[in-house]
Short mmCIF file of C-alpha atoms and ligand atoms in Angstrom, two decimals:
data_model
loop_
_atom_site.label_atom_id
_atom_site.label_comp_id
_atom_site.label_asym_id
_atom_site.label_seq_id
_atom_site.Cartn_x
_atom_site.Cartn_y
_atom_site.Cartn_z
CA MET A 1 69.53 58.86 169.29
CA ALA A 2 71.39 60.75 166.70
CA ARG A 3 70.62 59.36 163.12
CA ARG A 4 73.24 58.42 161.04
CA ARG A 5 74.47 59.71 157.68
CA PRO A 6 73.78 57.91 154.72
CA PRO A 7 77.17 56.38 153.43
CA GLU A 8 78.35 59.16 150.44
CA ARG A 9 78.22 57.52 147.39
CA ASP A 10 81.52 58.01 145.47
CA PRO A 11 81.56 58.16 141.54
CA LEU A 12 84.82 56.77 141.27
CA ALA A 13 84.22 53.59 143.05
CA GLY A 14 83.93 51.57 140.05
CA ALA A 15 87.31 52.82 138.28
CA PRO A 16 89.47 50.69 136.54
CA GLY A 17 92.01 48.37 138.28
CA ALA A 18 95.71 46.88 137.84
CA GLY A 19 95.94 45.81 134.58
CA ALA A 20 93.51 47.98 132.77
CA THR A 21 94.41 50.12 129.94
CA LEU A 22 94.31 53.66 128.97
CA GLY A 23 91.54 53.16 126.69
CA GLU A 24 89.39 51.57 129.71
CA TRP A 25 90.33 54.41 131.85
CA LEU A 26 89.08 56.79 128.82
CA GLY A 27 85.83 54.77 128.74
CA PHE A 28 85.18 54.88 132.40
CA ALA A 29 86.02 58.82 132.55
CA GLU A 30 83.73 59.24 129.58
CA ALA A 31 80.93 57.38 131.16
CA LEU A 32 81.28 59.44 134.12
CA TYR A 33 80.34 62.72 132.43
CA GLY A 34 77.29 61.46 131.21
CA SER A 35 76.24 59.82 134.70
CA GLU A 36 77.42 62.54 136.96
CA GLY A 37 75.84 65.35 134.35
CA LEU A 38 79.26 67.47 133.92
CA ALA A 39 78.92 70.79 132.19
CA LEU A 40 80.94 70.93 128.66
CA GLY A 41 81.87 73.95 126.52
CA GLN A 42 84.80 75.38 128.41
CA VAL A 43 87.52 73.20 127.14
CA SER A 44 85.65 71.06 124.68
CA ALA A 45 82.04 70.50 123.76
CA ASP A 46 82.95 66.64 123.41
CA ALA A 47 83.04 64.52 126.84
CA HIS A 48 85.44 62.14 124.95
CA ASP A 49 87.88 65.02 123.76
CA GLU A 50 87.92 66.43 127.40
CA ALA A 51 88.57 63.06 129.14
CA LEU A 52 91.36 62.20 126.61
CA TYR A 53 92.89 65.82 127.40
CA LEU A 54 92.73 65.14 131.01
CA ILE A 55 94.00 61.55 130.97
CA LEU A 56 97.01 62.99 128.47
CA CYS A 57 98.00 66.18 130.78
CA ALA A 58 97.55 63.70 134.12
CA LEU A 59 100.04 61.56 132.73
CA GLY A 60 102.03 64.03 131.11
CA LEU A 61 101.71 62.40 127.86
CA PRO A 62 101.93 64.39 124.20
CA LEU A 63 98.48 65.72 123.68
CA GLY A 64 99.11 64.59 120.11
CA SER A 65 99.48 61.18 121.02
CA GLY A 66 98.20 58.64 118.70
CA PRO A 67 95.44 56.27 119.48
CA GLU A 68 97.98 53.43 120.20
CA VAL A 69 98.62 55.43 123.47
CA LEU A 70 95.26 54.11 124.71
CA ASP A 71 96.87 50.50 124.82
CA ARG A 72 99.37 51.64 127.45
CA ARG A 73 98.80 49.82 131.09
CA PRO A 74 99.31 52.90 133.95
CA SER A 75 101.56 51.99 136.99
CA PRO A 76 100.07 52.28 139.94
CA ARG A 77 101.55 55.43 140.22
CA ASP A 78 99.51 56.86 137.05
CA ARG A 79 96.49 55.03 138.44
CA SER A 80 96.34 57.14 141.51
CA ALA A 81 97.09 60.35 139.25
CA LEU A 82 94.17 59.52 136.99
CA ARG A 83 92.03 58.79 140.10
CA ALA A 84 93.17 62.57 141.58
CA VAL A 85 92.16 64.15 138.06
CA LEU A 86 89.06 62.71 137.98
CA ARG A 87 88.11 63.35 141.31
CA ARG A 88 88.69 67.16 141.17
CA ARG A 89 86.67 67.09 137.70
CA VAL A 90 83.98 64.73 138.82
CA VAL A 91 83.39 65.25 142.45
CA GLY A 92 84.82 68.84 142.74
CA ARG A 93 83.44 69.90 139.31
CA THR A 94 86.26 71.37 138.59
CA PRO A 95 86.55 72.68 135.18
CA ALA A 96 89.44 70.66 133.14
CA ALA A 97 91.50 74.03 132.28
CA TYR A 98 91.58 75.02 135.87
CA ILE A 99 92.95 71.52 136.81
CA THR A 100 95.56 71.53 133.94
CA GLY A 101 96.41 75.43 134.59
CA GLU A 102 96.21 75.73 130.75
CA ALA A 103 94.14 76.54 127.60
CA TRP A 104 94.50 76.49 124.01
CA LEU A 105 92.99 78.46 121.14
CA GLY A 106 94.01 79.39 117.75
CA GLY A 107 96.83 76.71 118.37
CA LEU A 108 98.46 78.87 121.11
CA ARG A 109 98.99 77.78 124.68
CA PHE A 110 97.52 80.18 127.41
CA LEU A 111 98.32 79.84 131.42
CA VAL A 112 94.78 79.92 133.03
CA ASP A 113 93.50 79.98 136.55
CA ARG A 114 90.25 81.03 138.49
CA ARG A 115 91.36 84.60 138.14
CA VAL A 116 90.37 84.32 134.32
CA ILE A 117 87.59 83.06 132.27
CA ILE A 118 88.85 79.96 130.37
CA PRO A 119 89.60 81.27 126.61
CA ARG A 120 86.86 79.92 124.13
CA SER A 121 85.89 83.29 122.13
CA TYR A 122 84.66 83.11 118.73
CA PHE A 123 87.12 85.76 117.83
CA VAL A 124 89.89 83.02 117.51
CA GLU A 125 88.14 82.63 113.95
CA ILE A 126 87.50 86.16 113.25
CA ILE A 127 91.10 87.37 114.16
CA ALA A 128 92.70 84.66 111.71
CA GLY A 129 90.19 86.18 109.23
CA LEU A 130 90.87 89.94 109.52
CA ARG A 131 92.60 91.68 106.87
CA GLY A 132 94.60 95.37 106.37
CA SER A 133 97.38 96.28 108.86
CA PRO A 134 95.95 97.92 111.96
CA ALA A 135 98.63 100.12 113.46
CA ARG A 136 97.09 100.70 116.67
CA ILE A 137 94.34 98.02 118.37
CA ALA A 138 92.52 97.72 121.61
CA ASP A 139 91.60 94.49 122.97
CA VAL A 140 88.63 95.79 125.87
CA CYS A 141 88.16 92.76 128.22
CA THR A 142 91.23 90.96 127.85
CA GLY A 143 91.14 88.59 130.58
CA SER A 144 94.00 86.25 130.15
CA GLY A 145 95.17 88.42 127.14
CA CYS A 146 94.62 85.67 124.75
CA LEU A 147 92.79 87.64 122.10
CA ALA A 148 95.37 90.38 122.50
CA ILE A 149 98.13 88.08 122.17
CA LEU A 150 96.62 86.35 118.69
CA LEU A 151 96.25 90.01 117.36
CA ALA A 152 99.52 91.03 117.75
CA ARG A 153 100.69 88.07 116.37
CA ARG A 154 98.15 88.18 113.30
CA PHE A 155 99.56 92.01 112.80
CA PRO A 156 103.29 91.92 113.56
CA GLY A 157 103.47 95.81 113.36
CA ALA A 158 100.72 96.82 115.38
CA ALA A 159 100.66 98.28 119.22
CA VAL A 160 98.15 96.48 121.15
CA ASP A 161 96.45 98.41 124.50
CA ALA A 162 94.80 95.30 126.41
CA ILE A 163 92.43 96.30 129.05
CA ASP A 164 90.69 94.90 131.76
CA LEU A 165 89.03 95.82 135.23
CA SER A 166 90.19 93.17 136.85
CA GLY A 167 93.69 93.24 138.72
CA PRO A 168 93.97 89.29 139.11
CA ALA A 169 93.12 88.80 135.49
CA LEU A 170 95.91 91.26 134.42
CA GLU A 171 98.14 89.43 136.85
CA VAL A 172 97.46 86.15 134.47
CA ALA A 173 97.38 88.04 131.31
CA ARG A 174 101.01 89.20 132.10
CA MET A 175 102.15 86.23 132.58
CA ASN A 176 100.92 85.40 129.03
CA VAL A 177 101.96 88.24 127.33
CA ARG A 178 105.71 87.62 128.80
CA ALA A 179 105.49 83.77 127.74
CA HIS A 180 104.86 84.94 124.25
CA ARG A 181 107.57 87.43 124.43
CA LEU A 182 105.08 90.50 123.54
CA SER A 183 105.67 92.46 126.37
CA ARG A 184 106.95 95.88 123.97
CA ARG A 185 103.50 95.37 121.99
CA VAL A 186 100.89 94.26 123.95
CA ILE A 187 100.53 97.12 127.18
CA LEU A 188 98.11 96.15 129.92
CA HIS A 189 95.77 98.60 131.35
CA ARG A 190 93.60 98.49 134.33
CA SER A 191 90.49 100.59 133.34
CA ASP A 192 86.53 100.24 133.34
CA VAL A 193 86.45 100.11 129.53
CA PHE A 194 88.52 103.10 128.50
CA ASP A 195 88.08 105.25 131.15
CA ALA A 196 91.82 104.87 132.56
CA VAL A 197 93.28 104.18 129.15
CA PRO A 198 95.19 107.40 127.56
CA ALA A 199 93.19 108.82 124.66
CA ARG A 200 94.49 107.27 121.46
CA ARG A 201 92.95 106.66 117.77
CA TYR A 202 92.49 103.20 117.52
CA ASP A 203 92.39 101.59 113.85
CA LEU A 204 90.86 98.14 115.19
CA ILE A 205 88.99 97.78 118.64
CA ILE A 206 87.65 94.25 119.85
CA CYS A 207 85.66 93.33 122.80
CA ASN A 208 84.45 90.19 123.89
CA PRO A 209 82.64 91.50 126.98
CA PRO A 210 80.64 89.90 129.92
CA TYR A 211 77.28 89.39 128.24
CA GLU A 212 75.12 87.15 130.23
CA PRO A 213 72.19 88.74 131.71
CA SER A 214 72.56 88.45 135.62
CA ALA A 215 69.57 86.04 135.95
CA VAL A 216 71.44 83.61 133.78
CA CYS A 217 74.59 83.81 135.64
CA ASP A 218 72.77 83.08 138.84
CA ALA A 219 71.58 79.64 137.43
CA LEU A 220 74.90 78.37 135.94
CA ALA A 221 76.45 75.04 136.26
CA PRO A 222 79.12 74.65 138.90
CA GLU A 223 81.88 74.64 136.29
CA PHE A 224 80.59 78.16 135.07
CA LEU A 225 80.19 79.14 138.53
CA SER A 226 84.10 78.74 139.25
CA GLU A 227 84.84 81.28 136.36
CA PRO A 228 84.89 85.09 137.72
CA ARG A 229 81.46 86.42 137.64
CA LEU A 230 82.63 89.85 136.43
CA ALA A 231 83.81 87.91 133.30
CA LEU A 232 80.27 86.81 132.86
CA ASP A 233 77.69 88.73 134.08
CA GLY A 234 76.71 91.81 131.74
CA GLY A 235 73.79 93.18 133.94
CA ALA A 236 70.09 92.85 133.94
CA ASP A 237 70.11 92.39 130.06
CA GLY A 238 73.41 91.54 129.54
CA LEU A 239 74.37 94.88 127.74
CA ASP A 240 76.07 97.01 130.28
CA ILE A 241 79.63 96.95 129.35
CA ILE A 242 78.54 96.63 125.47
CA ARG A 243 76.49 100.37 125.84
CA LYS A 244 79.67 101.76 127.36
CA LEU A 245 81.99 100.34 124.63
CA LEU A 246 79.84 101.94 121.87
CA ARG A 247 79.49 105.26 123.42
CA GLN A 248 83.44 105.33 124.33
CA ALA A 249 84.38 103.81 121.14
CA THR A 250 82.62 106.82 119.13
CA ALA A 251 85.61 109.20 120.03
CA LEU A 252 88.29 106.66 119.86
CA LEU A 253 87.96 104.91 116.61
CA ALA A 254 89.38 106.23 113.51
CA PRO A 255 86.89 107.03 110.72
CA ARG A 256 87.77 103.91 108.86
CA GLY A 257 88.71 102.05 111.93
CA ARG A 258 86.64 98.90 112.61
CA LEU A 259 84.94 98.05 116.21
CA LEU A 260 84.22 94.06 116.52
CA ILE A 261 81.99 93.02 119.64
CA GLU A 262 81.12 89.28 120.49
CA VAL A 263 77.76 89.09 122.16
CA GLY A 264 76.58 85.53 122.86
CA GLY A 265 72.84 85.22 122.54
CA LEU A 266 72.27 89.02 122.21
CA ARG A 267 72.21 89.49 118.42
CA ALA A 268 68.46 90.29 118.39
CA ALA A 269 68.67 92.86 121.54
CA MET A 270 71.57 94.39 119.61
CA ASP A 271 70.01 94.78 116.62
CA ARG A 272 66.90 96.30 118.31
CA GLU A 273 69.01 98.73 120.37
CA PHE A 274 71.41 99.77 117.85
CA ALA A 275 69.34 99.52 115.04
CA ALA A 276 71.01 103.22 113.64
CA LEU A 277 74.63 101.65 113.51
CA GLY A 278 73.35 99.29 111.00
CA LEU A 279 75.08 96.49 112.60
CA ARG A 280 77.01 93.75 110.33
CA TRP A 281 77.21 90.26 111.70
CA LEU A 282 80.38 88.38 110.66
CA PRO A 283 79.82 84.53 109.85
CA THR A 284 80.94 81.81 112.33
CA GLU A 285 81.74 78.34 111.62
CA ASP A 286 79.15 76.74 113.61
CA GLY A 287 76.51 79.18 112.24
CA ALA A 288 76.36 81.31 115.60
CA ASP A 289 77.49 84.37 113.87
CA CYS A 290 77.37 86.48 117.16
CA VAL A 291 80.38 88.72 116.53
CA CYS A 292 79.31 92.00 114.98
CA LEU A 293 81.03 94.73 113.20
CA VAL A 294 80.80 98.47 113.55
CA ARG A 295 82.50 101.08 111.30
CA GLY A 296 84.12 104.13 112.57
CA GLU A 297 82.09 106.33 110.36
CA ASP A 298 78.60 104.95 111.27
CA LEU A 299 79.69 105.30 114.94
CA ARG A 300 80.23 109.13 114.59
CA ARG A 301 77.07 109.57 112.13
CA ALA A 302 74.82 107.80 114.63
CA ALA A 303 76.24 110.05 117.24
CA GLN A 304 75.69 113.42 115.17
CA ARG A 305 72.14 112.04 114.38
CA VAL A 306 71.21 111.76 118.16
CA ARG A 307 72.90 115.17 118.86
CA SER A 308 70.84 117.25 116.01
C1 LIG B 401 84.13 87.24 128.68
S1 LIG B 401 85.88 87.48 129.50
C2 LIG B 401 86.73 88.06 127.95
C3 LIG B 401 88.04 87.59 128.28
C4 LIG B 401 89.23 87.24 126.85
N1 LIG B 401 88.91 88.07 126.11
C5 LIG B 401 88.84 85.96 126.16
O1 LIG B 401 87.81 86.16 124.94
O2 LIG B 401 88.97 84.79 127.07
C6 LIG B 401 85.49 89.33 129.97
C7 LIG B 401 86.49 90.05 130.58
O3 LIG B 401 85.83 91.64 130.59
C8 LIG B 401 86.49 91.96 132.33
N2 LIG B 401 85.46 93.26 132.19
C9 LIG B 401 84.44 92.98 132.98
N3 LIG B 401 83.91 94.20 133.34
C10 LIG B 401 84.79 95.12 132.43
C11 LIG B 401 84.69 96.52 132.51
N4 LIG B 401 83.80 97.12 132.79
N5 LIG B 401 85.97 96.92 131.80
C12 LIG B 401 86.91 96.48 131.51
N6 LIG B 401 87.07 94.79 131.72
C13 LIG B 401 85.80 94.41 132.29
C14 LIG B 401 86.43 90.68 132.86
O4 LIG B 401 87.17 90.75 133.75
C15 LIG B 401 86.72 89.73 131.92
O5 LIG B 401 88.19 89.38 131.99
#
C-alpha cells in the first residue's frame, strides 16, 4: 500500500488575521527570518529592516514612512499581498531585491532581477570619498551598472566604460543607465575584462569582480545561489579575474592613474601574490578594508622588474 506523504508544514500558517496591525505583521515576518533561517546580507544585514522594507513595498507605502505606519490595519487585499510576498521570501527563499525588482545603493535606485547580482559593494563608500577629476574611467565587472552610474555622477566631466562578460547583465545595466539619463557618458561593453574594449588610457579603473573561491560558491545559502554564478565565482582560489585585470591594466592605466579592486576575504592572498605592487588597503566603515589601491606607475614598475 502506498504510504501517505506527511502534510507539508506551512510556515505562514500562523500569519496575523483580520484586525492585526502592520506592526504585528512585522513581528511575525521578523520571527520567520529567524525560525526559517533566512540568509541576510543582500539587501540588509538586519531582519527587521529587510522585513519592514518588504512590507512597505508590498503595500506600495513610502520607504520613508514613520513609525505610525505600523499602526495601520491592512485590508483583506493588503493581507493577501503580504502573504504572497512572505511566501516568496520564506518558502521560495527569493532574495528581497528580486521580489521588489529594485536595490538601493548610495541613495540611488537600481533595477535588478536574476540577471544581475544585487548591488551591495563597498565601493559605494570608496567612490564617495574619491578626489581628483578623472576624465576617463573604467568599471570592470559592472553587473547592474550601479558603480558606473555612481562614478558618472561623482565625476560629471568623466566618460565611463562599463564592462561585463554577461550579455543578460548588460541588458539590466542598459536599463539603469537610461533610467539615470547617463547613456551619453556611460558606454557599455560586452567583454572578458578588457579583451574586447578599444584600447584607451584610463585615469581610474575600478573593479568589483567575482572573487569567491568556487568551493565557497557551491555551499552558498539558497538566496545567494539565486544570483548569477558568473557574478560570484572567481575560480579555484577566487583570483582568476583579478590576475587578468592586473595584467591588462598595466598597459591601460595612466602613470598617475588609480586602480581599485574589491576583493572580499582575499586580502591576505592578494598581499602574498602581489607583494611587489605594495597594495594599499582603503578603510571602510565596518573595518572590512577589502578594497585595494594600485597606482599605474607601481603596476608598470612591477612589470618591468619581472621582465628584467
Ligand atoms: C561581483 S559582480 C559586481 C557587479 C557590480 N559591479 C556590483 O558591484 O554590484 C561581478 C560581475 O562580473 C561579471 N564578470 C564575471 N566574469 C567576468 C569577466 N571575465 N569579464 C568581465 N565581467 C565579468 C559578472 O557578470 C558580474 O556582473
